[in-house]
Amino acid sequence: MIGRAILAMMLLAAPASAERWRATYAITAAGITVADAEVRFTLGPAGTPYSIETRSRTRGVAAWLVRSDTRAQSEGLLRPGAAQPRRYQTEGTWRGMLRRTLLEYAPDGTARVATLEPAQDMERTPVPDDARRGHIDPLSAIVLLTAHVRETARCDVRAQTFDGRRVTQFEVTTHPVVLASDRGLLRCDVESRPIAGIPLDRPIEETRRPTRSTLIFGVTQPGAPAIPVQVEIASRWWGTIQASLVELTEERGQR
């Protein structure tokens, strides 16, 4: 109980700063580094714009097997208890194929798919028209969770995301105990389940099975925001994939 109270004080003291930050992560699977990731973000208080940009690249053996280099960016307005995206775009290569997506959002939250390349990457279940209304993009879901952790020192968030091809339902809950292995940090349990745009080449029992992952939030240095310092994702092919924070720096004067 004391550990949880100290943790809450640390997270609630994290600043709601409009400064731009850069976080770098090393991604490993089976103890081998398979990719690098970089996240740049600006996340102020409710009522202010947010932006988040990610870049990931496979490396080592993984780059030899599956070469990938992807950028994604989202910007919008942070509301009390909600993220309102304005624009979401991704661009990169996967197995040598160029992939691009651009979603533009109307004031009512409806997403317009302005770019989707390739137009059809595989056979999928239909995505209903209402999937483009009221859903947020995947990066805005990260913004929503991070802002909620900062404001409440808890993880309890639900969201549905649309990335141009599929709709996914996320439920994030606060782990009931502080584990010794977490070093007193906040553990968030994430359960995600695809609900539309599901590839038809996968067994139905597999598509119904939720994916579980874990985000561990912490404040790494005085004046820094609370961010995930470790992410663990269950993977069908690689076992547990782990992303560990390598460095967090403030990009002064850059927006």
PDB file of C-alpha atoms in Angstrom:
ATOM      1  CA  MET A   1       0.000   0.000   0.000  1.00  0.00           C
ATOM      2  CA  ILE A   2       2.837   2.427   0.840  1.00  0.00           C
ATOM      3  CA  GLY A   3       4.592   1.541  -2.414  1.00  0.00           C
ATOM      4  CA  ARG A   4       1.421   2.252  -4.381  1.00  0.00           C
ATOM      5  CA  ALA A   5       0.980   5.624  -2.641  1.00  0.00           C
ATOM      6  CA  ILE A   6       4.578   6.662  -3.406  1.00  0.00           C
ATOM      7  CA  LEU A   7       4.111   5.553  -6.997  1.00  0.00           C
ATOM      8  CA  ALA A   8       0.927   7.626  -7.321  1.00  0.00           C
ATOM      9  CA  MET A   9       2.681  10.731  -5.972  1.00  0.00           C
ATOM     10  CA  MET A  10       5.502  10.299  -8.506  1.00  0.00           C
ATOM     11  CA  LEU A  11       3.166   9.889 -11.459  1.00  0.00           C
ATOM     12  CA  LEU A  12       0.804  12.689 -10.461  1.00  0.00           C
ATOM     13  CA  ALA A  13       3.785  15.007 -10.077  1.00  0.00           C
ATOM     14  CA  ALA A  14       4.801  14.351 -13.692  1.00  0.00           C
ATOM     15  CA  PRO A  15       4.504  17.598 -15.658  1.00  0.00           C
ATOM     16  CA  ALA A  16       1.863  18.333 -18.286  1.00  0.00           C
ATOM     17  CA  SER A  17       4.473  19.995 -20.465  1.00  0.00           C
ATOM     18  CA  ALA A  18       4.126  21.230 -24.035  1.00  0.00           C
ATOM     19  CA  GLU A  19       7.850  20.630 -24.594  1.00  0.00           C
ATOM     20  CA  ARG A  20       8.888  18.093 -27.207  1.00  0.00           C
ATOM     21  CA  TRP A  21      10.541  14.884 -25.987  1.00  0.00           C
ATOM     22  CA  ARG A  22      12.434  12.102 -27.728  1.00  0.00           C
ATOM     23  CA  ALA A  23      12.438   8.546 -26.389  1.00  0.00           C
ATOM     24  CA  THR A  24      14.474   5.716 -27.886  1.00  0.00           C
ATOM     25  CA  TYR A  25      13.793   2.024 -27.314  1.00  0.00           C
ATOM     26  CA  ALA A  26      15.620  -1.229 -27.988  1.00  0.00           C
ATOM     27  CA  ILE A  27      13.318  -4.055 -29.062  1.00  0.00           C
ATOM     28  CA  THR A  28      14.293  -7.631 -28.289  1.00  0.00           C
ATOM     29  CA  ALA A  29      12.857 -11.086 -28.876  1.00  0.00           C
ATOM     30  CA  ALA A  30      14.277 -14.240 -27.291  1.00  0.00           C
ATOM     31  CA  GLY A  31      17.069 -12.073 -25.899  1.00  0.00           C
ATOM     32  CA  ILE A  32      18.133 -10.835 -29.361  1.00  0.00           C
ATOM     33  CA  THR A  33      17.804  -7.215 -30.468  1.00  0.00           C
ATOM     34  CA  VAL A  34      15.489  -7.226 -33.484  1.00  0.00           C
ATOM     35  CA  ALA A  35      14.615  -3.531 -33.930  1.00  0.00           C
ATOM     36  CA  ASP A  36      15.124   0.036 -32.768  1.00  0.00           C
ATOM     37  CA  ALA A  37      12.280   2.463 -32.141  1.00  0.00           C
ATOM     38  CA  GLU A  38      12.167   6.208 -31.659  1.00  0.00           C
ATOM     39  CA  VAL A  39       9.230   8.226 -30.329  1.00  0.00           C
ATOM     40  CA  ARG A  40       8.963  12.006 -30.455  1.00  0.00           C
ATOM     41  CA  PHE A  41       5.995  13.558 -28.671  1.00  0.00           C
ATOM     42  CA  THR A  42       4.461  16.741 -27.307  1.00  0.00           C
ATOM     43  CA  LEU A  43       1.742  16.254 -24.702  1.00  0.00           C
ATOM     44  CA  GLY A  44       0.472  19.268 -22.788  1.00  0.00           C
ATOM     45  CA  PRO A  45      -2.600  19.626 -20.539  1.00  0.00           C
ATOM     46  CA  ALA A  46      -6.199  19.081 -21.673  1.00  0.00           C
ATOM     47  CA  GLY A  47      -7.298  21.684 -24.189  1.00  0.00           C
ATOM     48  CA  THR A  48      -3.919  21.839 -25.951  1.00  0.00           C
ATOM     49  CA  PRO A  49      -2.662  20.184 -29.160  1.00  0.00           C
ATOM     50  CA  TYR A  50      -0.674  16.950 -29.018  1.00  0.00           C
ATOM     51  CA  SER A  51       1.661  15.324 -31.506  1.00  0.00           C
ATOM     52  CA  ILE A  52       3.388  11.971 -31.560  1.00  0.00           C
ATOM     53  CA  GLU A  53       5.741  10.518 -34.150  1.00  0.00           C
ATOM     54  CA  THR A  54       7.289   7.062 -34.174  1.00  0.00           C
ATOM     55  CA  ARG A  55       9.918   5.372 -36.296  1.00  0.00           C
ATOM     56  CA  SER A  56      10.926   1.727 -36.110  1.00  0.00           C
ATOM     57  CA  ARG A  57      13.545  -0.257 -38.043  1.00  0.00           C
ATOM     58  CA  THR A  58      14.368  -3.944 -37.936  1.00  0.00           C
ATOM     59  CA  ARG A  59      18.011  -4.810 -37.398  1.00  0.00           C
ATOM     60  CA  GLY A  60      20.295  -7.811 -37.145  1.00  0.00           C
ATOM     61  CA  VAL A  61      18.794 -11.207 -37.927  1.00  0.00           C
ATOM     62  CA  ALA A  62      15.284  -9.726 -38.038  1.00  0.00           C
ATOM     63  CA  ALA A  63      16.307  -7.280 -40.786  1.00  0.00           C
ATOM     64  CA  TRP A  64      17.675 -10.201 -42.772  1.00  0.00           C
ATOM     65  CA  LEU A  65      14.420 -12.139 -42.410  1.00  0.00           C
ATOM     66  CA  VAL A  66      11.888  -9.263 -42.587  1.00  0.00           C
ATOM     67  CA  ARG A  67      13.195  -5.826 -43.530  1.00  0.00           C
ATOM     68  CA  SER A  68      10.971  -3.053 -42.225  1.00  0.00           C
ATOM     69  CA  ASP A  69      11.352   0.708 -41.810  1.00  0.00           C
ATOM     70  CA  THR A  70       8.198   2.528 -40.776  1.00  0.00           C
ATOM     71  CA  ARG A  71       7.236   6.055 -39.722  1.00  0.00           C
ATOM     72  CA  ALA A  72       3.905   7.010 -38.185  1.00  0.00           C
ATOM     73  CA  GLN A  73       2.601  10.359 -36.996  1.00  0.00           C
ATOM     74  CA  SER A  74      -0.556  11.613 -35.322  1.00  0.00           C
ATOM     75  CA  GLU A  75      -1.638  15.075 -34.247  1.00  0.00           C
ATOM     76  CA  GLY A  76      -4.774  16.320 -32.590  1.00  0.00           C
ATOM     77  CA  LEU A  77      -6.312  17.975 -29.558  1.00  0.00           C
ATOM     78  CA  LEU A  78      -6.273  16.529 -26.051  1.00  0.00           C
ATOM     79  CA  ARG A  79      -9.675  16.750 -24.346  1.00  0.00           C
ATOM     80  CA  PRO A  80     -10.508  15.879 -20.721  1.00  0.00           C
ATOM     81  CA  GLY A  81     -10.589  12.081 -20.817  1.00  0.00           C
ATOM     82  CA  ALA A  82     -10.345  11.933 -24.613  1.00  0.00           C
ATOM     83  CA  ALA A  83      -7.999  12.387 -27.566  1.00  0.00           C
ATOM     84  CA  GLN A  84      -9.375  14.043 -30.701  1.00  0.00           C
ATOM     85  CA  PRO A  85      -7.116  13.278 -33.674  1.00  0.00           C
ATOM     86  CA  ARG A  86      -6.914  15.597 -36.670  1.00  0.00           C
ATOM     87  CA  ARG A  87      -4.486  13.707 -38.893  1.00  0.00           C
ATOM     88  CA  TYR A  88      -2.794  10.293 -38.851  1.00  0.00           C
ATOM     89  CA  GLN A  89      -0.300   9.037 -41.389  1.00  0.00           C
ATOM     90  CA  THR A  90       2.107   6.146 -41.823  1.00  0.00           C
ATOM     91  CA  GLU A  91       4.712   5.382 -44.449  1.00  0.00           C
ATOM     92  CA  GLY A  92       7.232   2.600 -44.715  1.00  0.00           C
ATOM     93  CA  THR A  93       8.301  -0.649 -46.260  1.00  0.00           C
ATOM     94  CA  TRP A  94       7.373  -4.175 -45.231  1.00  0.00           C
ATOM     95  CA  ARG A  95       8.935  -7.150 -47.049  1.00  0.00           C
ATOM     96  CA  GLY A  96      10.025  -4.760 -49.791  1.00  0.00           C
ATOM     97  CA  MET A  97       6.519  -3.336 -50.334  1.00  0.00           C
ATOM     98  CA  LEU A  98       5.806   0.376 -49.866  1.00  0.00           C
ATOM     99  CA  ARG A  99       2.835   1.032 -47.596  1.00  0.00           C
ATOM    100  CA  ARG A 100       1.216   4.431 -47.006  1.00  0.00           C
ATOM    101  CA  THR A 101      -1.842   5.537 -45.048  1.00  0.00           C
ATOM    102  CA  LEU A 102      -3.338   8.960 -44.442  1.00  0.00           C
ATOM    103  CA  LEU A 103      -6.434   9.554 -42.318  1.00  0.00           C
ATOM    104  CA  GLU A 104      -7.944  13.028 -42.022  1.00  0.00           C
ATOM    105  CA  TYR A 105     -10.541  13.738 -39.355  1.00  0.00           C
ATOM    106  CA  ALA A 106     -13.624  15.941 -39.578  1.00  0.00           C
ATOM    107  CA  PRO A 107     -14.674  18.030 -36.524  1.00  0.00           C
ATOM    108  CA  ASP A 108     -17.228  15.332 -35.587  1.00  0.00           C
ATOM    109  CA  GLY A 109     -14.457  12.718 -35.393  1.00  0.00           C
ATOM    110  CA  THR A 110     -15.204  10.992 -38.703  1.00  0.00           C
ATOM    111  CA  ALA A 111     -12.051   9.679 -40.376  1.00  0.00           C
ATOM    112  CA  ARG A 112     -11.594  10.084 -44.130  1.00  0.00           C
ATOM    113  CA  VAL A 113      -9.182   7.626 -45.709  1.00  0.00           C
ATOM    114  CA  ALA A 114      -7.266  10.008 -47.992  1.00  0.00           C
ATOM    115  CA  THR A 115      -4.470   7.529 -48.837  1.00  0.00           C
ATOM    116  CA  LEU A 116      -4.280   3.746 -48.558  1.00  0.00           C
ATOM    117  CA  GLU A 117      -1.484   1.989 -50.421  1.00  0.00           C
ATOM    118  CA  PRO A 118      -1.776  -0.760 -51.384  1.00  0.00           C
ATOM    119  CA  ALA A 119      -5.555  -0.363 -51.596  1.00  0.00           C
ATOM    120  CA  GLN A 120      -6.007  -4.037 -50.687  1.00  0.00           C
ATOM    121  CA  ASP A 121      -3.129  -5.862 -49.048  1.00  0.00           C
ATOM    122  CA  MET A 122      -5.066  -9.075 -48.361  1.00  0.00           C
ATOM    123  CA  GLU A 123      -8.593 -10.421 -48.052  1.00  0.00           C
ATOM    124  CA  ARG A 124     -10.201  -9.069 -44.891  1.00  0.00           C
ATOM    125  CA  THR A 125     -13.576  -8.997 -43.168  1.00  0.00           C
ATOM    126  CA  PRO A 126     -15.579  -5.847 -44.027  1.00  0.00           C
ATOM    127  CA  VAL A 127     -15.063  -2.633 -42.087  1.00  0.00           C
ATOM    128  CA  PRO A 128     -18.445  -0.947 -41.506  1.00  0.00           C
ATOM    129  CA  ASP A 129     -18.871   2.735 -42.342  1.00  0.00           C
ATOM    130  CA  ASP A 130     -19.437   3.639 -38.694  1.00  0.00           C
ATOM    131  CA  ALA A 131     -15.892   2.390 -37.935  1.00  0.00           C
ATOM    132  CA  ARG A 132     -14.668   5.708 -39.309  1.00  0.00           C
ATOM    133  CA  ARG A 133     -16.749   7.670 -36.819  1.00  0.00           C
ATOM    134  CA  GLY A 134     -15.816   8.119 -33.177  1.00  0.00           C
ATOM    135  CA  HIS A 135     -12.754   5.854 -33.329  1.00  0.00           C
ATOM    136  CA  ILE A 136      -9.209   7.127 -32.858  1.00  0.00           C
ATOM    137  CA  ASP A 137      -5.951   6.133 -34.488  1.00  0.00           C
ATOM    138  CA  PRO A 138      -3.452   3.819 -32.716  1.00  0.00           C
ATOM    139  CA  LEU A 139      -1.013   6.612 -31.771  1.00  0.00           C
ATOM    140  CA  SER A 140      -3.818   8.740 -30.318  1.00  0.00           C
ATOM    141  CA  ALA A 141      -4.725   5.737 -28.153  1.00  0.00           C
ATOM    142  CA  ILE A 142      -1.183   5.865 -26.713  1.00  0.00           C
ATOM    143  CA  VAL A 143      -1.631   9.602 -26.072  1.00  0.00           C
ATOM    144  CA  LEU A 144      -4.945   8.928 -24.331  1.00  0.00           C
ATOM    145  CA  LEU A 145      -3.415   6.296 -22.046  1.00  0.00           C
ATOM    146  CA  THR A 146      -0.334   8.400 -21.234  1.00  0.00           C
ATOM    147  CA  ALA A 147      -2.475  11.424 -20.356  1.00  0.00           C
ATOM    148  CA  HIS A 148      -4.733   9.250 -18.188  1.00  0.00           C
ATOM    149  CA  VAL A 149      -1.748   7.820 -16.290  1.00  0.00           C
ATOM    150  CA  ARG A 150      -0.436  11.338 -15.741  1.00  0.00           C
ATOM    151  CA  GLU A 151      -3.777  12.602 -14.412  1.00  0.00           C
ATOM    152  CA  THR A 152      -4.844   9.616 -12.296  1.00  0.00           C
ATOM    153  CA  ALA A 153      -1.793   7.365 -11.697  1.00  0.00           C
ATOM    154  CA  ARG A 154      -3.946   4.537 -13.043  1.00  0.00           C
ATOM    155  CA  CYS A 155      -4.256   2.745 -16.388  1.00  0.00           C
ATOM    156  CA  ASP A 156      -7.984   2.126 -16.741  1.00  0.00           C
ATOM    157  CA  VAL A 157      -8.832   3.142 -20.324  1.00  0.00           C
ATOM    158  CA  ARG A 158     -10.952   1.715 -23.123  1.00  0.00           C
ATOM    159  CA  ALA A 159     -10.670   2.696 -26.780  1.00  0.00           C
ATOM    160  CA  GLN A 160     -11.421   1.495 -30.277  1.00  0.00           C
ATOM    161  CA  THR A 161      -8.914   2.322 -32.995  1.00  0.00           C
ATOM    162  CA  PHE A 162      -9.141   2.471 -36.775  1.00  0.00           C
ATOM    163  CA  ASP A 163      -5.902   2.518 -38.778  1.00  0.00           C
ATOM    164  CA  GLY A 164      -7.363   2.581 -42.279  1.00  0.00           C
ATOM    165  CA  ARG A 165      -7.608  -1.196 -42.606  1.00  0.00           C
ATOM    166  CA  ARG A 166      -8.827  -2.657 -39.335  1.00  0.00           C
ATOM    167  CA  VAL A 167     -10.734  -1.816 -36.177  1.00  0.00           C
ATOM    168  CA  THR A 168      -9.270  -2.958 -32.859  1.00  0.00           C
ATOM    169  CA  GLN A 169     -10.744  -2.770 -29.385  1.00  0.00           C
ATOM    170  CA  PHE A 170      -8.373  -2.041 -26.498  1.00  0.00           C
ATOM    171  CA  GLU A 171      -8.983  -2.391 -22.789  1.00  0.00           C
ATOM    172  CA  VAL A 172      -6.239  -1.278 -20.389  1.00  0.00           C
ATOM    173  CA  THR A 173      -6.410  -2.048 -16.665  1.00  0.00           C
ATOM    174  CA  THR A 174      -4.195  -1.314 -13.686  1.00  0.00           C
ATOM    175  CA  HIS A 175      -2.331  -4.366 -12.415  1.00  0.00           C
ATOM    176  CA  PRO A 176      -3.660  -5.000  -8.896  1.00  0.00           C
ATOM    177  CA  VAL A 177      -0.259  -5.275  -7.204  1.00  0.00           C
ATOM    178  CA  VAL A 178       3.149  -3.655  -7.551  1.00  0.00           C
ATOM    179  CA  LEU A 179       5.489  -6.476  -8.527  1.00  0.00           C
ATOM    180  CA  ALA A 180       9.029  -6.522  -7.211  1.00  0.00           C
ATOM    181  CA  SER A 181      10.267  -6.994 -10.772  1.00  0.00           C
ATOM    182  CA  ASP A 182       8.602  -3.700 -11.756  1.00  0.00           C
ATOM    183  CA  ARG A 183      10.809  -1.741  -9.335  1.00  0.00           C
ATOM    184  CA  GLY A 184       7.766   0.030  -7.911  1.00  0.00           C
ATOM    185  CA  LEU A 185       6.575   1.295 -11.299  1.00  0.00           C
ATOM    186  CA  LEU A 186       3.034   1.278 -12.644  1.00  0.00           C
ATOM    187  CA  ARG A 187       2.108  -1.864 -14.589  1.00  0.00           C
ATOM    188  CA  CYS A 188      -0.694  -1.555 -17.149  1.00  0.00           C
ATOM    189  CA  ASP A 189      -2.254  -4.738 -18.567  1.00  0.00           C
ATOM    190  CA  VAL A 190      -3.498  -4.342 -22.148  1.00  0.00           C
ATOM    191  CA  GLU A 191      -5.927  -6.627 -23.954  1.00  0.00           C
ATOM    192  CA  SER A 192      -6.570  -5.966 -27.649  1.00  0.00           C
ATOM    193  CA  ARG A 193      -9.014  -7.707 -29.940  1.00  0.00           C
ATOM    194  CA  PRO A 194      -9.627  -7.117 -33.676  1.00  0.00           C
ATOM    195  CA  ILE A 195     -13.296  -6.597 -34.468  1.00  0.00           C
ATOM    196  CA  ALA A 196     -13.261  -5.678 -38.192  1.00  0.00           C
ATOM    197  CA  GLY A 197     -10.814  -5.797 -41.076  1.00  0.00           C
ATOM    198  CA  ILE A 198      -9.539  -9.178 -39.880  1.00  0.00           C
ATOM    199  CA  PRO A 199      -7.392 -11.163 -42.376  1.00  0.00           C
ATOM    200  CA  LEU A 200      -9.402 -14.071 -43.749  1.00  0.00           C
ATOM    201  CA  ASP A 201      -6.359 -16.332 -44.052  1.00  0.00           C
ATOM    202  CA  ARG A 202      -6.095 -16.766 -40.280  1.00  0.00           C
ATOM    203  CA  PRO A 203      -7.926 -19.489 -38.329  1.00  0.00           C
ATOM    204  CA  ILE A 204     -11.087 -18.126 -36.734  1.00  0.00           C
ATOM    205  CA  GLU A 205     -10.065 -19.346 -33.269  1.00  0.00           C
ATOM    206  CA  GLU A 206      -6.859 -17.328 -33.594  1.00  0.00           C
ATOM    207  CA  THR A 207      -8.654 -14.124 -34.570  1.00  0.00           C
ATOM    208  CA  ARG A 208     -10.986 -14.433 -31.595  1.00  0.00           C
ATOM    209  CA  ARG A 209      -8.094 -14.817 -29.178  1.00  0.00           C
ATOM    210  CA  PRO A 210      -7.126 -11.457 -27.623  1.00  0.00           C
ATOM    211  CA  THR A 211      -3.543 -10.223 -27.691  1.00  0.00           C
ATOM    212  CA  ARG A 212      -2.155  -9.365 -24.272  1.00  0.00           C
ATOM    213  CA  SER A 213       0.624  -6.930 -23.600  1.00  0.00           C
ATOM    214  CA  THR A 214       2.044  -4.949 -20.709  1.00  0.00           C
ATOM    215  CA  LEU A 215       3.218  -1.356 -20.395  1.00  0.00           C
ATOM    216  CA  ILE A 216       5.249  -0.277 -17.379  1.00  0.00           C
ATOM    217  CA  PHE A 217       5.114   3.477 -16.738  1.00  0.00           C
ATOM    218  CA  GLY A 218       7.627   5.498 -14.784  1.00  0.00           C
ATOM    219  CA  VAL A 219       9.241   8.915 -14.392  1.00  0.00           C
ATOM    220  CA  THR A 220      12.869   8.517 -15.400  1.00  0.00           C
ATOM    221  CA  GLN A 221      14.247  11.885 -14.267  1.00  0.00           C
ATOM    222  CA  PRO A 222      13.108  15.075 -12.497  1.00  0.00           C
ATOM    223  CA  GLY A 223      10.955  17.217 -14.752  1.00  0.00           C
ATOM    224  CA  ALA A 224      10.294  14.414 -17.225  1.00  0.00           C
ATOM    225  CA  PRO A 225       6.827  13.114 -18.107  1.00  0.00           C
ATOM    226  CA  ALA A 226       5.592   9.670 -17.109  1.00  0.00           C
ATOM    227  CA  ILE A 227       6.088   7.351 -20.093  1.00  0.00           C
ATOM    228  CA  PRO A 228       6.378   3.610 -20.736  1.00  0.00           C
ATOM    229  CA  VAL A 229       9.859   2.468 -19.708  1.00  0.00           C
ATOM    230  CA  GLN A 230       9.163  -1.110 -20.772  1.00  0.00           C
ATOM    231  CA  VAL A 231       6.650  -2.749 -23.099  1.00  0.00           C
ATOM    232  CA  GLU A 232       6.013  -6.487 -23.386  1.00  0.00           C
ATOM    233  CA  ILE A 233       3.929  -7.836 -26.275  1.00  0.00           C
ATOM    234  CA  ALA A 234       2.902 -11.446 -26.838  1.00  0.00           C
ATOM    235  CA  SER A 235       3.764 -12.472 -30.396  1.00  0.00           C
ATOM    236  CA  ARG A 236       2.634 -15.495 -32.384  1.00  0.00           C
ATOM    237  CA  TRP A 237       6.026 -15.937 -34.062  1.00  0.00           C
ATOM    238  CA  TRP A 238       8.582 -14.382 -31.690  1.00  0.00           C
ATOM    239  CA  GLY A 239       7.237 -15.249 -28.247  1.00  0.00           C
ATOM    240  CA  THR A 240       7.360 -12.205 -25.983  1.00  0.00           C
ATOM    241  CA  ILE A 241       8.683  -9.065 -27.654  1.00  0.00           C
ATOM    242  CA  GLN A 242      10.126  -6.525 -25.231  1.00  0.00           C
ATOM    243  CA  ALA A 243      10.794  -2.825 -25.825  1.00  0.00           C
ATOM    244  CA  SER A 244      13.012  -1.175 -23.207  1.00  0.00           C
ATOM    245  CA  LEU A 245      13.605   2.550 -22.854  1.00  0.00           C
ATOM    246  CA  VAL A 246      17.197   3.456 -23.678  1.00  0.00           C
ATOM    247  CA  GLU A 247      17.109   7.245 -23.423  1.00  0.00           C
ATOM    248  CA  LEU A 248      14.680  10.129 -22.882  1.00  0.00           C
ATOM    249  CA  THR A 249      15.743  13.639 -23.857  1.00  0.00           C
ATOM    250  CA  GLU A 250      14.007  16.984 -24.139  1.00  0.00           C
ATOM    251  CA  GLU A 251      14.271  18.587 -27.565  1.00  0.00           C
ATOM    252  CA  ARG A 252      14.413  22.219 -26.536  1.00  0.00           C
ATOM    253  CA  GLY A 253      13.334  24.733 -29.122  1.00  0.00           C
ATOM    254  CA  GLN A 254      11.956  22.012 -31.444  1.00  0.00           C
ATOM    255  CA  ARG A 255       8.264  21.615 -32.094  1.00  0.00           C
TER     256      ARG A 255
END
